Amino acid sequence: MWLKPEEVLLKNALKLWVQERSNQYFVLQRRRGYGEEGGGGLAGLLVGTLDAVLDSTSKVAPFRILHQTPDSQVYWSIACGSSREEITEHWDWLEHNVMKTLSVFDSNEDITSFVQGKIRGLIAEEGKGSFVKEEDPEKFREGLMKFEKCFGLPEQEKLVTYYSCSYWKGRVPCQGWLYLSTNFLSFYSFLLGAEIKLIISWDEISKLEKTSNVILTESIHVCSRGEDHYFSMFLHISETFLLMEQLANYAVRRLFDKETFENDLVLRDPLQITKRGLESRAHSEQFSAFFRLPKEETLKEVHECFLWVPFSHYNTHGKMCISENYICFASQDGSLCSVIIPLREVTGVDKADPAYRGVSISTKGKTAFRFTEVRDFEQLVAKLRMKCNATSSPQHIINTEVAASSASDSPKDFDAGPSKLDQKDNSKTVSTEALMTVYHPQDAENLDSKMLKEKMKEQSWNILFVERGHGVSMFRTKKTRDLVVRGIPEALRGELWLLFSGAVNDMASNPGYYTELVEKSLGTCTLATDEIERDLRRSLPEHPAFQSDTGISALRRVLTAYAYRNPQIGYCQAMNILTSVLLLYAKEEEAFWLLVAVCERMLPDYFNRRIIGALVDQAVFEELIRVHLPQLTDHMTDMTFFSSVSLSWFLTLFISVLPIESAVNVVDCFFYDGIKAILQLGLAVLEYNMEKLLTCKDDAEAVTVLNRFFDSVTNKDSPLPPAVQQGSNLSDTKSDHPKVDITDLIRESNERYGDIRYEDVESMRCRNRLYVIQTLEATTKQNVLRVVSQEVKFSPSDLEELYELFKKEHFLSCYWNVNSPVLQHHDASLPYLDQYRIDCQQFRVLCHLLSPWSHCANRDSLALWTFRLMDESSDGLINFKQFACVLDTMYNGSFTDKLKLLFKLHIPPAFTEVESLSPSKGGDLSKEELIHFSQLSVSSVGDSLESDYLKSSPEKVGKGKVDIQAYLKQWQDELLKKEENIKDLPRMNQSQFIQFSKTLYNLFHGDPEEELLYRAIAVVTSLLLKMEEVGRRLQSPTSPVKSPVAVAEVPDEIPRKEQEERSSEPTEGSRAQSLRGNHEWSFAFEQILASLLNEPAFVRFFEKPHDIKVKIESAKNLQLKARISV
C-alpha cells in the first residue's frame, strides 16, 4: 500500500533490508530473512523468525519502496507490501506513470516535491470515503479475545488498540503484540517456548519518548518505576507513540490531577475511549490551541487548499480547518500566514472560479477570502451556507454585534460594545474604561520625541489594518509579528491583546456574563476572597491606578468573579499581578476574559494548587537550555537552579522581575506567540549573561547577576511618565550597569531562538508532564514515609513496598469505577498522609494479601473490624499511616500489643455482629455486605465525646473560613495525648467474648501446636469464668448459682477430637441458656492478659516472627488478580 512519505535513515537499517531493484529515483527492498533459503544467516534467521508470527495488518511489511534523488543521502518511504506481487504492482505503476515525468524537472527538490504530492494524492484517493469507517470489527474482536486470554484483566478494562512490535529484552528483540487499553500498556510474546508477559499501568510511567538505538532507527522508550522498556519495529511508530502519549496523560490527569479533569466530560468515563476518539481529540486540541479558540471547539474538517493573499498578490498553500463556529487557515509554505474567520462574521459563501475549485467567503468587515484547489468544493459551500444560516439565528444576533464592533470598528466603537449589552445600569459596579486612559491620558497637542515615536507605531499598525484587515479576521503574517516585537502602541494594546489571545471570541459568545458574575460573587466570603483581599494592595503598589479605590475595586471584582467562575483554581498568587497589568490596558470585562484565556487556555494548570503547568514549562525550559546553551549546563552542577530562578518568570510573564514599561512588551509577545515567547526570552536572558553566570561560584551569586540585569532593562520608547516607569527610578543608583533595551532583547530572542516550533513545545510539554507529576508523587511518598517510619518498626525498603501496594490498591479501585468514592475524595491539596486513602473493600483485599492472620476462617470479619477500628473519622476511608500501624502491630508488636489489638477488635466501636446473607459462603462477605457493616454505627463509651470532637474539628467546617485556633488546639491535644492505658479499655461482654474465643480458635487452625493451643484456650476460658463466678458470689452471696463453675467457651468450630475429650463438660447451648438466665458475663483486658500469659503455647504463638518480605512479594504478583476476583 502507499505510505505517507517519511524520511528514512538507512545508516542503522541496512542489516535488516536487502536491495532487489533500483533505478535513478526509486529503490525496492526486501526484509532480510523473508523468502530466503536457510534464513539468510543469523541476522536473516532473527528477522525471519520475528516476521513469521505477524499477520498482514500490523506487521513490519517484508517489502518496501523508497524514493531517492541523485547525489542525495536522504530516502523517503513511499510504499510497502506484504507480498512480492503487491509491491511489484506498485513498482510497475511508478515506472510507467512517474519515471517519464521526472525527467522534465530541473532540480532534485522539485522531483521530491512532485513525488511526495503524487503519493499523497494516491493515498487520498484510496482513503476517499473511508474516513468515517471504524477498524475491521472482526479483526479487532480477534485481538480483544487474545488480550483477555493473555492478561485476564476485568471485563471493564477497555482495549483501545493493539500493534505488532518487538520488545527488547537486553540485546534480544522479542516479537509479540503490544496492547493499549485505558489503564494499562501490555505486551505478550510466546516464541520457541519462551513466554513474555508485561503489564505496565499508565500511572506508573515517568518517561515516554521516541529514541534511536544502534540496531534500529526508532523505538519507543518507556520508563516505569525505574525500569526501562524499549519497543520497536512498528509499522506506524508516530501514530503508536501519539496514542500512547494520550493514554498516559489521560491516566495521569484522571488519577493525579483531578482538579483539571472533573470538567472534562469526554474522558471522564474510561469505557467511552476509542482510538478514533483519541485521534480526533488530539487534532481538535491542537487546532483550538494553535488558533486560540474556545476549548469546546471540535475540528470537523480539514482541506488542503490555497488562499489568495491580496496585499502580496500570490496564493499561499496551507490547510483550511473547519469547526462548529470557525473557519481557520494556516499556511504551510513558510509564509507564516494565518486567518481566523468566525462564522458569526460571515455574510456569504459562494463558489468562485469553478475551474480552480474555488470558494469565496465574505465577512462583515467587507473582506472576501478566496480559497482555491479545494477538494469537493461544491459540498463544502453547501455545508458552510448551512452553518452560517444556523449561526445567524436570533440567539446569535447580539454576539455578531459584539464581534463586528471588536473586529472592524474603531477603538471608540469597540469600547461601546459591551455597554450596549447591559440591560441594567452597572456603571456603579463595572468600570468601562482602561485604567491607563484614566490615569495617563495622551496629550495630543504636546508631543515629545517619545510620543512622536508612539504615533509612528500607531500609524504602522493602521497601515497594516488597511492592508490586512482589522479585527478577528485580519491576516496574521510575519509583518504582524515584527510589529508586535517592536511593541504594541499604548492605545491599541488592550484591543490587540483581546484579539491575539482569542478572548474576543469568549466575550462575544457570552454577552452580559461578567456583569452577572460580579453581582453573584460580590459579598461572598471564602478562603479565596480572603487571599484576594490580602493581596490587593500588593499589586503594582507603585502605580497610581492601584493607589486609589478605582483600581483596587476593579481588581477585586475581576479576581473575585474569576474565583467564583472557576472554584477549582479559585485564586492563586501571581494572578493579582497579571490582572493588574491587564486592567491598565483593557476595560474591566475585557481584563476578565483575558484572565480566562491565560488561566484556562494559554497557561493551562499554572494557577492550580500545585502549579503543575508552571513546573512542566520549567522542565521544558531546562530541556531547551541543554540543547541551546550546553556550556551553561556543563557549568551548573544542579539544574534545579534554573527552575527556582525562573518560576516567577513563567507565573507572572516577567512582570514581577522587569520594570512595568518593559514587561508589557513581553506580554505583547506572549499574547501573540504564547508560551514560546517566554521560553525564547528566558534563553536570551541566560545567553546575554552567559559570561557572568559561568564565573559564579554559587546560586546566590547567579541570582544577583540576573537581578541586576533585570534592573538594567529599559524601554527607551515608552511614553509612560517617569513617575510610573520603574526602570527610570533605578537609573541613577545603578548607572554603572549597561542598559539593555527590551525591544532589542525581544528581537534578539526571536532571531536566535525563533526556530523553536510550537509543535515541539507541545510535544515537550506532554513528555515532561509525566516526569513532573511522578516527581511530585515521589515527594509525597518521601514525606509520608518519613512520618510513618517514626511510628513503625518496618525497614525503610519494606515500608516503601507497602506504600506502593497501598497506593496501587487505591488506583485499582479508580480504574473501572467512574464514581469511585476513593477517587472523589482524592485531593492533591490535602496533607500528604490524606492524599491517598482506601475504603473497607480495598482494605480487605490488602488484608488477605498481607496480614499474618489472613488464614483465619473469619478473615473477612477480622478485616471489617480492623477497618472500623482505624476509621476514627467515620468517613469510610483510612490513610497509609493507619494501615501501616495496624500491620506493624500484627508483625512487630509484643504479645501484649497483639492481644490488645485482638481485644479491641471485639469490642465497640470496631465490633459489630456479622452474619453473611449467603450461608453457602461461610465466613466470606460480599462487597455490598462489607460496605454495609463498615458503615454501621455502634454505640460505645465516649461516643458522645467523639461526636463533639468531630463537630468541632476544623476539617468539618467545609469550604468556608478555616478555624486556625481549632487546628492549634487539636494539635496541642495530640501532643499531650498519653499512651493508651490498658486499664482504660472497656470490658468485654458475653457475646463479644464468645466471638473473641472463636477468633482465637480460627487463628490457631493449622499451627503445629494446634492441639496444645486448643487445650490452652479451654483452660483459660474455664479460669476466666471461674473468676467471674467468684466475683458474682462476692457481690451477691444470697443469689443462687445456676450455672456450672468450670465452663469453657467452646465454639462449633472445635475439632471433633477436642470435643470428645471434653464430652463430660456441658454443651455450649446449655451453658448459654444458663448464662442468659443471669446477668451478662464481662471481662476486663487485664484478666484475659493475665490468664493467657500463664499459657506458654499462647505466648510462643503470638511472639512467633513473621517475614513480611515474603508476603509483599506474593502481594505484588497477586494484587491485580485479587482485584479481578472481587
Coordinates of C-alpha atoms in Angstrom, one line a residue, residues 94 150 232 426 552 653 687 755 782 824 834 895 954 1053 1101 1117:
L94 CA 5.8 4.1 -10.7
C150 CA -3.4 -13.4 27.8
S232 CA 10.3 -1.1 18.2
N426 CA -24.0 48.7 36.0
I552 CA -8.4 48.4 43.7
L653 CA 5.2 36.6 32.4
E687 CA 22.7 33.8 26.9
D755 CA 13.2 28.3 15.1
Q782 CA 9.0 10.5 50.8
Q824 CA -13.9 11.6 44.6
D834 CA -4.6 12.1 53.4
F895 CA 2.5 -10.2 72.9
P954 CA -11.7 22.3 61.7
E1053 CA -15.5 -25.0 65.0
F1101 CA 2.2 -18.4 69.1
N1117 CA 2.1 -10.8 42.0

